[in-house]
Short mmCIF file of C-alpha atoms in Angstrom, two decimals:
data_model
loop_
_atom_site.label_atom_id
_atom_site.label_comp_id
_atom_site.label_asym_id
_atom_site.label_seq_id
_atom_site.Cartn_x
_atom_site.Cartn_y
_atom_site.Cartn_z
CA UNK A 1 -54.60 31.61 4.19
CA UNK A 2 -53.71 35.01 2.73
CA UNK A 3 -51.65 34.94 -0.47
CA UNK A 4 -49.91 37.40 -2.75
CA UNK A 5 -47.76 37.49 -5.87
CA UNK A 6 -45.99 40.64 -4.66
CA UNK A 7 -42.64 39.05 -3.90
CA UNK A 8 -39.17 40.59 -3.64
CA UNK A 9 -36.13 38.34 -3.12
CA UNK A 10 -32.83 39.90 -2.13
CA UNK A 11 -29.35 38.70 -3.08
CA UNK A 12 -27.66 36.28 -0.68
CA UNK A 13 -26.10 38.01 2.30
CA UNK A 14 -22.70 36.75 3.45
CA UNK A 15 -22.12 37.12 7.19
CA UNK A 16 -18.50 36.79 8.37
CA UNK A 17 -18.33 35.21 11.81
CA UNK A 18 -15.44 33.93 13.94
CA UNK A 19 -16.62 30.35 13.55
CA UNK A 20 -16.92 30.74 9.76
CA UNK A 21 -19.16 32.37 7.19
CA UNK A 22 -22.93 32.00 7.13
CA UNK A 23 -25.22 32.80 4.21
CA UNK A 24 -28.67 34.35 4.61
CA UNK A 25 -31.65 34.55 2.25
CA UNK A 26 -34.00 37.50 2.82
CA UNK A 27 -37.30 38.04 0.97
CA UNK A 28 -40.58 39.95 1.27
CA UNK A 29 -44.17 38.91 0.50
CA UNK A 30 -46.72 41.72 0.12
CA UNK A 31 -44.22 44.05 1.77
CA UNK A 32 -43.86 41.80 4.81
CA UNK A 33 -40.28 40.81 5.62
CA UNK A 34 -40.09 37.05 6.10
CA UNK A 35 -37.89 35.41 8.77
CA UNK A 36 -34.50 35.00 7.01
CA UNK A 37 -33.25 31.52 6.21
CA UNK A 38 -29.60 31.06 7.23
CA UNK A 39 -27.28 28.38 5.82
CA UNK A 40 -23.74 27.28 6.57
CA UNK A 41 -22.83 26.99 2.86
CA UNK A 42 -23.36 29.32 -0.07
CA UNK A 43 -24.57 26.40 -2.21
CA UNK A 44 -27.41 25.58 0.19
CA UNK A 45 -28.45 29.23 0.38
CA UNK A 46 -28.31 29.59 -3.39
CA UNK A 47 -30.37 26.43 -3.84
CA UNK A 48 -33.09 27.74 -1.52
CA UNK A 49 -33.11 31.19 -3.13
CA UNK A 50 -33.24 29.69 -6.64
CA UNK A 51 -36.37 27.75 -5.71
CA UNK A 52 -38.05 30.90 -4.45
CA UNK A 53 -37.12 32.74 -7.64
CA UNK A 54 -38.33 29.86 -9.84
CA UNK A 55 -41.69 29.75 -8.07
CA UNK A 56 -42.12 33.51 -8.42
CA UNK A 57 -41.27 33.41 -12.14
CA UNK A 58 -43.89 30.70 -12.66
CA UNK A 59 -46.44 33.08 -11.23
CA UNK A 60 -47.12 31.06 -8.09
CA UNK A 61 -48.84 32.71 -5.16
CA UNK A 62 -46.92 32.98 -1.89
CA UNK A 63 -48.42 32.56 1.58
CA UNK A 64 -47.94 35.89 3.41
CA UNK A 65 -47.67 34.24 6.84
CA UNK A 66 -45.05 31.58 6.01
CA UNK A 67 -43.44 33.28 3.02
CA UNK A 68 -43.49 30.00 1.11
CA UNK A 69 -44.97 29.33 -2.34
CA UNK A 70 -48.36 27.62 -2.11
CA UNK A 71 -47.01 24.54 -3.90
CA UNK A 72 -44.48 24.03 -1.10
CA UNK A 73 -47.20 23.94 1.53
CA UNK A 74 -49.05 21.17 -0.27
CA UNK A 75 -46.23 18.78 0.47
CA UNK A 76 -43.68 19.83 3.06
CA UNK A 77 -41.65 16.70 2.45
CA UNK A 78 -41.08 17.27 -1.27
CA UNK A 79 -37.39 17.18 -2.10
CA UNK A 80 -35.56 16.88 -5.40
CA UNK A 81 -33.08 14.08 -6.03
CA UNK A 82 -30.30 16.66 -6.31
CA UNK A 83 -31.13 18.18 -2.93
CA UNK A 84 -31.28 14.73 -1.34
CA UNK A 85 -27.86 13.74 -2.64
CA UNK A 86 -26.28 16.97 -1.39
CA UNK A 87 -27.76 16.37 2.07
CA UNK A 88 -26.59 12.75 2.02
CA UNK A 89 -23.02 13.73 1.14
CA UNK A 90 -22.98 16.33 3.91
CA UNK A 91 -24.26 13.76 6.41
CA UNK A 92 -21.71 11.10 5.43
CA UNK A 93 -18.64 13.29 4.96
CA UNK A 94 -17.15 13.19 8.46
CA UNK A 95 -17.89 9.50 8.97
CA UNK A 96 -16.18 7.91 5.96
CA UNK A 97 -12.68 7.76 4.53
CA UNK A 98 -11.56 10.08 1.71
CA UNK A 99 -11.54 7.19 -0.77
CA UNK A 100 -15.12 6.29 0.16
CA UNK A 101 -16.15 9.92 -0.21
CA UNK A 102 -14.91 9.80 -3.79
CA UNK A 103 -16.76 6.53 -4.40
CA UNK A 104 -19.99 8.05 -3.07
CA UNK A 105 -19.52 11.02 -5.41
CA UNK A 106 -18.93 8.77 -8.42
CA UNK A 107 -22.00 6.68 -7.61
CA UNK A 108 -24.34 9.62 -7.02
CA UNK A 109 -23.11 11.31 -10.20
CA UNK A 110 -24.03 8.20 -12.21
CA UNK A 111 -27.41 7.93 -10.47
CA UNK A 112 -28.20 11.59 -11.08
CA UNK A 113 -27.69 11.16 -14.83
CA UNK A 114 -30.57 8.68 -14.81
CA UNK A 115 -32.91 10.91 -12.80
CA UNK A 116 -33.19 14.08 -14.84
CA UNK A 117 -36.70 15.29 -15.58
CA UNK A 118 -38.02 14.19 -18.96
CA UNK A 119 -37.93 17.78 -20.25
CA UNK A 120 -34.20 18.41 -20.74
CA UNK A 121 -34.62 22.08 -21.58
CA UNK A 122 -31.28 23.81 -22.10
CA UNK A 123 -29.42 20.89 -20.54
CA UNK A 124 -25.67 21.57 -20.20
CA UNK A 125 -23.17 19.13 -21.64
CA UNK A 126 -22.83 15.84 -19.77
CA UNK A 127 -19.15 16.48 -19.03
CA UNK A 128 -19.96 19.87 -17.44
CA UNK A 129 -22.73 18.37 -15.32
CA UNK A 130 -20.49 15.55 -14.09
CA UNK A 131 -17.66 17.98 -13.31
CA UNK A 132 -19.96 20.29 -11.36
CA UNK A 133 -21.32 17.37 -9.35
CA UNK A 134 -17.93 15.86 -8.55
CA UNK A 135 -16.00 19.09 -8.03
CA UNK A 136 -18.64 21.02 -6.15
CA UNK A 137 -21.95 19.41 -5.17
CA UNK A 138 -20.51 16.13 -3.84
CA UNK A 139 -17.39 17.49 -2.13
CA UNK A 140 -18.51 18.86 1.24
CA UNK A 141 -15.11 20.41 1.89
CA UNK A 142 -15.09 22.40 -1.36
CA UNK A 143 -18.77 23.31 -1.07
CA UNK A 144 -18.30 24.65 2.46
CA UNK A 145 -15.51 26.92 1.27
CA UNK A 146 -17.74 29.58 -0.29
CA UNK A 147 -19.27 30.30 -3.66
CA UNK A 148 -18.84 27.86 -6.55
CA UNK A 149 -16.46 28.63 -9.42
CA UNK A 150 -18.13 30.68 -12.11
CA UNK A 151 -17.70 27.88 -14.63
CA UNK A 152 -19.88 25.53 -12.54
CA UNK A 153 -22.76 27.95 -11.87
CA UNK A 154 -24.86 27.27 -15.03
CA UNK A 155 -24.67 23.50 -14.50
CA UNK A 156 -25.49 23.79 -10.79
CA UNK A 157 -28.49 26.03 -11.39
CA UNK A 158 -29.78 23.58 -14.01
CA UNK A 159 -29.33 20.64 -11.63
CA UNK A 160 -31.23 22.42 -8.86
CA UNK A 161 -34.35 22.54 -11.03
CA UNK A 162 -34.12 19.50 -13.28
CA UNK A 163 -33.92 16.31 -11.23
CA UNK A 164 -37.01 14.34 -10.25
CA UNK A 165 -38.76 14.61 -6.90
CA UNK A 166 -37.56 11.87 -4.55
CA UNK A 167 -41.19 10.90 -3.91
CA UNK A 168 -41.45 9.78 -7.56
CA UNK A 169 -39.12 6.88 -6.76
CA UNK A 170 -41.75 5.45 -4.40
CA UNK A 171 -44.63 5.91 -6.82
CA UNK A 172 -46.36 2.58 -7.57
CA UNK A 173 -46.72 3.34 -11.27
CA UNK A 174 -43.41 4.92 -12.21
CA UNK A 175 -41.09 4.22 -9.28
CA UNK A 176 -40.02 0.80 -10.56
CA UNK A 177 -39.11 2.16 -13.99
CA UNK A 178 -37.10 4.98 -12.47
CA UNK A 179 -35.16 2.64 -10.20
CA UNK A 180 -34.55 0.21 -13.06
CA UNK A 181 -33.16 3.12 -15.09
CA UNK A 182 -30.75 3.98 -12.29
CA UNK A 183 -29.55 0.37 -11.98
CA UNK A 184 -29.11 0.20 -15.74
CA UNK A 185 -26.92 3.31 -15.59
CA UNK A 186 -24.84 1.87 -12.75
CA UNK A 187 -24.29 -1.29 -14.79
CA UNK A 188 -22.42 0.73 -17.41
CA UNK A 189 -19.32 2.89 -17.52
CA UNK A 190 -19.44 6.50 -18.70
CA UNK A 191 -18.48 5.19 -22.15
CA UNK A 192 -21.46 2.83 -22.26
CA UNK A 193 -19.47 -0.36 -21.74
CA UNK A 194 -20.48 -2.98 -19.14
CA UNK A 195 -19.21 -2.04 -15.70
CA UNK A 196 -17.22 -4.53 -13.64
CA UNK A 197 -19.44 -6.69 -11.45
CA UNK A 198 -17.71 -5.57 -8.26
CA UNK A 199 -18.13 -1.92 -9.26
CA UNK A 200 -21.86 -2.37 -9.89
CA UNK A 201 -22.45 -4.16 -6.59
CA UNK A 202 -20.54 -1.52 -4.62
CA UNK A 203 -22.42 1.33 -6.29
CA UNK A 204 -25.72 -0.41 -5.67
CA UNK A 205 -24.85 -0.49 -1.96
CA UNK A 206 -24.18 3.27 -1.98
CA UNK A 207 -27.53 3.86 -3.72
CA UNK A 208 -29.29 1.65 -1.19
CA UNK A 209 -27.72 3.58 1.68
CA UNK A 210 -28.76 6.91 0.15
CA UNK A 211 -32.35 5.70 -0.19
CA UNK A 212 -32.34 4.55 3.44
CA UNK A 213 -31.21 8.06 4.37
CA UNK A 214 -34.19 9.44 2.41
CA UNK A 215 -36.48 7.27 4.54
CA UNK A 216 -34.79 8.49 7.73
CA UNK A 217 -35.39 12.15 6.88
CA UNK A 218 -38.98 11.51 5.85
CA UNK A 219 -38.97 12.05 2.08
CA UNK A 220 -39.55 8.36 1.23
CA UNK A 221 -41.87 5.87 2.90
CA UNK A 222 -40.08 2.72 1.75
CA UNK A 223 -36.97 1.69 -0.15
CA UNK A 224 -37.87 1.64 -3.87
CA UNK A 225 -35.13 -0.86 -4.66
CA UNK A 226 -37.60 -3.50 -3.47
CA UNK A 227 -39.79 -2.64 -6.46
CA UNK A 228 -37.24 -4.06 -8.90
CA UNK A 229 -35.94 -7.58 -9.42
CA UNK A 230 -32.36 -7.22 -10.59
CA UNK A 231 -29.96 -10.11 -10.82
CA UNK A 232 -26.95 -9.50 -8.64
CA UNK A 233 -23.74 -9.35 -10.63
CA UNK A 234 -21.37 -12.27 -10.03
CA UNK A 235 -18.03 -10.99 -8.79
CA UNK A 236 -14.70 -12.65 -9.56
CA UNK A 237 -12.68 -11.42 -6.60
CA UNK A 238 -9.88 -14.00 -6.57
CA UNK A 239 -6.36 -12.90 -7.43
CA UNK A 240 -5.13 -14.18 -10.79
CA UNK A 241 -2.12 -16.44 -10.08
CA UNK A 242 -0.47 -15.09 -13.25
CA UNK A 243 0.23 -11.76 -11.53
CA UNK A 244 2.23 -13.46 -8.77
CA UNK A 245 6.02 -13.34 -9.11
CA UNK A 246 8.29 -16.08 -7.82
CA UNK A 247 11.48 -15.44 -5.86
CA UNK A 248 13.71 -15.30 -8.95
CA UNK A 249 11.43 -12.80 -10.69
CA UNK A 250 11.11 -10.69 -7.56
CA UNK A 251 14.89 -10.67 -7.10
CA UNK A 252 15.38 -9.49 -10.68
CA UNK A 253 12.72 -6.81 -10.25
CA UNK A 254 14.12 -5.44 -6.98
CA UNK A 255 17.60 -5.39 -8.50
CA UNK A 256 16.32 -3.43 -11.49
CA UNK A 257 14.59 -0.94 -9.17
CA UNK A 258 17.93 -0.09 -7.57
CA UNK A 259 19.32 0.72 -11.03
CA UNK A 260 16.74 3.47 -11.69
CA UNK A 261 18.80 6.44 -10.58
CA UNK A 262 19.02 8.02 -7.14
CA UNK A 263 15.33 7.50 -6.40
CA UNK A 264 15.51 3.87 -7.46
CA UNK A 265 18.26 3.18 -4.92
CA UNK A 266 15.94 4.44 -2.20
CA UNK A 267 13.04 2.29 -3.40
CA UNK A 268 14.57 -1.19 -3.44
CA UNK A 269 13.62 -1.80 0.19
CA UNK A 270 10.35 0.11 -0.44
CA UNK A 271 9.15 -2.54 -2.90
CA UNK A 272 10.81 -5.19 -0.75
CA UNK A 273 8.31 -4.33 2.01
CA UNK A 274 5.50 -5.27 -0.38
CA UNK A 275 7.08 -8.51 -1.57
CA UNK A 276 8.44 -9.80 1.76
CA UNK A 277 5.89 -8.32 4.21
CA UNK A 278 2.70 -7.79 2.14
CA UNK A 279 2.46 -4.10 2.98
CA UNK A 280 0.05 -2.06 0.90
CA UNK A 281 1.65 0.83 -1.05
CA UNK A 282 0.01 3.45 1.21
CA UNK A 283 1.37 1.60 4.27
CA UNK A 284 4.92 1.63 2.92
CA UNK A 285 4.64 5.32 2.05
CA UNK A 286 3.68 6.11 5.65
CA UNK A 287 6.17 3.68 7.27
CA UNK A 288 8.05 5.37 10.14
CA UNK A 289 11.15 4.25 12.00
CA UNK A 290 8.92 3.83 15.06
CA UNK A 291 6.92 1.18 13.17
CA UNK A 292 10.01 -1.06 12.99
CA UNK A 293 9.87 -2.83 16.33
CA UNK A 294 12.82 -5.13 15.74
CA UNK A 295 15.62 -5.61 13.19
CA UNK A 296 17.71 -8.49 14.59
CA UNK A 297 21.10 -9.67 13.40
CA UNK A 298 19.56 -13.02 12.46
CA UNK A 299 16.04 -14.28 11.86
CA UNK A 300 12.78 -12.41 11.51
CA UNK A 301 12.17 -8.82 12.55
CA UNK A 302 8.83 -7.20 13.32
CA UNK A 303 6.74 -4.30 12.02
CA UNK A 304 3.99 -2.74 14.11
CA UNK A 305 2.00 -0.78 11.57
CA UNK A 306 -0.27 2.02 12.79
CA UNK A 307 -1.16 4.25 9.83
CA UNK A 308 -1.45 4.51 6.06
CA UNK A 309 -1.18 7.46 3.67
CA UNK A 310 -3.49 6.74 0.71
CA UNK A 311 -3.87 8.99 -2.32
CA UNK A 312 -7.46 9.95 -3.18
CA UNK A 313 -7.35 13.42 -4.74
CA UNK A 314 -7.65 16.91 -3.34
CA UNK A 315 -11.47 17.08 -3.50
CA UNK A 316 -11.99 14.30 -0.97
CA UNK A 317 -9.52 14.98 1.85
CA UNK A 318 -10.08 17.24 4.85
CA UNK A 319 -6.99 19.31 4.07
CA UNK A 320 -7.27 19.72 0.30
CA UNK A 321 -4.05 17.74 -0.22
CA UNK A 322 -3.93 14.66 -2.44
CA UNK A 323 -3.14 12.34 0.48
CA UNK A 324 -4.59 12.04 3.97
CA UNK A 325 -2.94 10.06 6.73
CA UNK A 326 -5.38 7.79 8.52
CA UNK A 327 -5.69 4.56 10.47
CA UNK A 328 -4.98 1.22 8.83
CA UNK A 329 -7.57 -0.19 6.45
CA UNK A 330 -10.32 -2.09 8.31
CA UNK A 331 -8.81 -1.04 11.66
CA UNK A 332 -9.96 1.29 14.41
CA UNK A 333 -8.07 4.49 15.16
CA UNK A 334 -5.14 3.72 17.45
CA UNK A 335 -4.91 0.02 16.61
CA UNK A 336 -1.82 -1.61 15.13
CA UNK A 337 -1.00 -4.63 12.97
CA UNK A 338 2.03 -6.84 13.65
CA UNK A 339 3.81 -8.12 10.53
CA UNK A 340 6.92 -10.32 10.47
CA UNK A 341 9.94 -8.95 8.62
CA UNK A 342 11.55 -11.67 6.49
CA UNK A 343 15.32 -12.01 7.09
CA UNK A 344 16.02 -10.87 3.50
CA UNK A 345 13.94 -7.76 4.13
CA UNK A 346 15.75 -7.19 7.44
CA UNK A 347 18.97 -6.94 5.44
CA UNK A 348 17.42 -4.59 2.88
CA UNK A 349 16.06 -2.29 5.59
CA UNK A 350 19.32 -2.19 7.55
CA UNK A 351 21.26 -1.28 4.43
CA UNK A 352 18.66 1.33 3.50
CA UNK A 353 18.67 2.97 6.94
CA UNK A 354 22.48 2.98 7.10
CA UNK A 355 22.74 4.64 3.69
CA UNK A 356 19.77 7.04 3.69
CA UNK A 357 18.60 7.41 7.29
CA UNK A 358 15.03 8.65 7.79
CA UNK A 359 13.09 11.76 6.79
CA UNK A 360 12.35 14.74 9.00
CA UNK A 361 9.09 13.19 10.17
CA UNK A 362 10.65 9.78 10.74
CA UNK A 363 9.53 8.31 7.42
CA UNK A 364 11.70 5.42 6.31
CA UNK A 365 11.26 6.13 2.60
CA UNK A 366 11.79 9.65 1.27
CA UNK A 367 13.06 11.06 -2.00
CA UNK A 368 16.55 12.49 -2.60
CA UNK A 369 15.37 15.93 -1.44
CA UNK A 370 13.44 14.60 1.57
CA UNK A 371 10.15 14.57 -0.32
CA UNK A 372 7.59 11.78 -0.10
CA UNK A 373 8.42 8.46 -1.73
CA UNK A 374 4.93 8.64 -3.20
CA UNK A 375 6.29 10.97 -5.86
CA UNK A 376 7.80 8.80 -8.57
CA UNK A 377 7.51 5.25 -7.23
CA UNK A 378 5.14 4.17 -10.01
CA UNK A 379 7.47 5.55 -12.68
CA UNK A 380 10.41 3.68 -11.15
CA UNK A 381 8.40 0.45 -10.92
CA UNK A 382 7.35 0.56 -14.58
CA UNK A 383 10.91 1.24 -15.75
CA UNK A 384 12.31 -1.55 -13.56
CA UNK A 385 9.72 -4.03 -14.86
CA UNK A 386 10.85 -3.39 -18.43
CA UNK A 387 14.49 -3.90 -17.43
CA UNK A 388 14.00 -6.98 -15.26
CA UNK A 389 11.49 -9.05 -17.23
CA UNK A 390 11.74 -10.90 -20.51
CA UNK A 391 9.51 -9.80 -23.39
CA UNK A 392 7.11 -12.64 -22.64
CA UNK A 393 6.95 -11.63 -18.97
CA UNK A 394 6.42 -7.98 -19.89
CA UNK A 395 3.49 -8.93 -22.13
CA UNK A 396 1.91 -10.98 -19.34
CA UNK A 397 -0.01 -9.73 -16.25
CA UNK A 398 3.02 -10.65 -14.11
CA UNK A 399 3.56 -7.94 -11.45
CA UNK A 400 1.74 -5.38 -13.61
CA UNK A 401 1.21 -3.20 -10.50
CA UNK A 402 3.19 -2.72 -7.29
CA UNK A 403 0.18 -4.15 -5.42
CA UNK A 404 0.86 -7.50 -7.11
CA UNK A 405 3.99 -7.83 -4.96
CA UNK A 406 1.72 -7.90 -1.92
CA UNK A 407 -0.32 -10.64 -3.60
CA UNK A 408 2.89 -12.60 -4.13
CA UNK A 409 3.78 -12.36 -0.45
CA UNK A 410 0.37 -13.47 0.83
CA UNK A 411 0.33 -16.32 -1.71
CA UNK A 412 3.76 -17.43 -0.49
CA UNK A 413 2.63 -17.46 3.15
CA UNK A 414 -0.42 -19.56 2.30
CA UNK A 415 1.54 -21.97 0.07
CA UNK A 416 4.09 -22.40 2.87
CA UNK A 417 1.31 -23.72 5.12
CA UNK A 418 0.94 -20.73 7.43
CA UNK A 419 -2.51 -20.94 9.02
CA UNK A 420 -5.11 -18.72 7.35
CA UNK A 421 -6.04 -16.78 10.52
CA UNK A 422 -2.38 -15.84 11.04
CA UNK A 423 -1.93 -14.81 7.40
CA UNK A 424 -5.11 -12.74 7.63
CA UNK A 425 -3.76 -11.01 10.74
CA UNK A 426 -0.42 -10.20 9.09
CA UNK A 427 -2.03 -9.02 5.83
CA UNK A 428 -4.81 -6.99 7.43
CA UNK A 429 -7.67 -9.08 6.01
CA UNK A 430 -10.56 -11.01 7.48
CA UNK A 431 -10.15 -14.77 7.07
CA UNK A 432 -13.23 -14.91 4.85
CA UNK A 433 -11.91 -12.26 2.46
CA UNK A 434 -8.43 -13.78 2.52
CA UNK A 435 -9.63 -17.19 1.37
CA UNK A 436 -11.89 -15.70 -1.33
CA UNK A 437 -9.22 -13.39 -2.73
CA UNK A 438 -6.40 -15.94 -2.71
CA UNK A 439 -8.38 -19.11 -3.51
CA UNK A 440 -6.72 -19.59 -6.90
CA UNK A 441 -3.25 -18.98 -5.51
CA UNK A 442 -3.49 -22.01 -3.23
CA UNK A 443 -4.90 -24.37 -5.86
CA UNK A 444 -2.61 -27.28 -6.63
CA UNK A 445 -1.57 -27.75 -3.01
CA UNK A 446 -3.79 -30.80 -2.50
CA UNK A 447 -0.86 -33.23 -2.55
CA UNK A 448 1.04 -31.24 0.04
CA UNK A 449 -2.06 -30.98 2.21
CA UNK A 450 -2.66 -34.74 2.07
CA UNK A 451 0.93 -35.37 3.11
CA UNK A 452 0.37 -33.09 6.09
CA UNK A 453 -2.74 -35.11 7.04
CA UNK A 454 -0.75 -38.37 6.88
CA UNK A 455 2.02 -36.84 8.95
CA UNK A 456 -0.43 -35.55 11.54
CA UNK A 457 -2.08 -38.98 11.87
CA UNK A 458 1.12 -40.99 11.87
CA UNK A 459 1.32 -43.00 15.13
CA UNK A 460 2.94 -46.11 16.40
CA UNK A 461 1.07 -49.28 15.45
CA UNK A 462 -1.73 -49.86 17.93
CA UNK A 463 -2.23 -53.35 19.36
CA UNK A 464 -5.83 -54.15 18.47
CA UNK A 465 -6.08 -57.14 20.73
CA UNK A 466 -5.49 -59.87 18.15
CA UNK A 467 -7.76 -58.51 15.43
#
């Protein structure tokens, strides 16, 4: 092996191509031009170049044939935690929903805080590191758009050189301590308070998946989570019955919604879809006239839902807009979910359509100027709640969020004796999740259930042959 410390590293070259920009790193060792490394993102190119520069500044010798620092050749599979997480995000981006992309970013940001090298030389402020991770490193769409904002550059350069090597996580002596430190960080919020059990468990799953990815690409031999015994957090997933409104309270609330100006008039049936049909807010926002299969003069109508329009923030969508239309939650693309339309909701929808019609794209609920109903519905709901409820009700958890109207509907279906599989189908749940989430809302129905058993077994007296 022939080595040299005569190294020249050029600035990153940006190549404009029809299919998008590419970024090339060019360098020379002992006057020999090395084969350029080309990347699809500026961040990846900058990361590679920064490592070359760092090695040269440390006085490392470079192999003239490969162009790599000698230390790199000792372990081709060496990769920093920061580099791993960026690769993981890139790999996952096109396969998960925008909301899950954000959750991955939150989780990896927390994990990264626990995996800095022990020497925190010139460490930027925590807030700046977290912002750079969430608004650049862990958003594949933003990162693929070109160079990072100038304000993020110092934090990004520090991160590139100051997270542990992934191989350290599998080390018999220190791997367990490192993993325990990560789990301890995930068990807390950014303010140091205990994190919700469900949040911890979900983030642990993301971490586990990231470590499996590390094994797949050959930078870990085994999952280091197995080195640590950590008691799984107990999750209370059941809906609190105190958030569930009854018919009188719901009627008062919907009436108060209609009193909240021009937008409020357009949102009475909007919230009615949550209370009478258990639609999620993002499903109501996306509701089109074509999703209303039937609005009869009498009896139940029928929705056939196909899409939702959830809000997740501009960093996590494919378009850079705050919302991204997608298939229904837990459903394949192209599938639909039938939901009965209660007769009272049929009336609300008919009146709404007669008075306001539909938007340009067929949306049932739009604002006064044909904008999305997503703009302002929370403000209207909060104002209506104050108007409709007594002081005691306002101080309680009762219908604290629009989503609680959906809980009220599902609870009503279950209490009415509708079979769990049918309720699950209407609500878009699995039966298992349905019964866990609404377990407390069907407590107290034992007497009714026993009456049903007696009724089902009621038969004419059987002649037992003289017994």
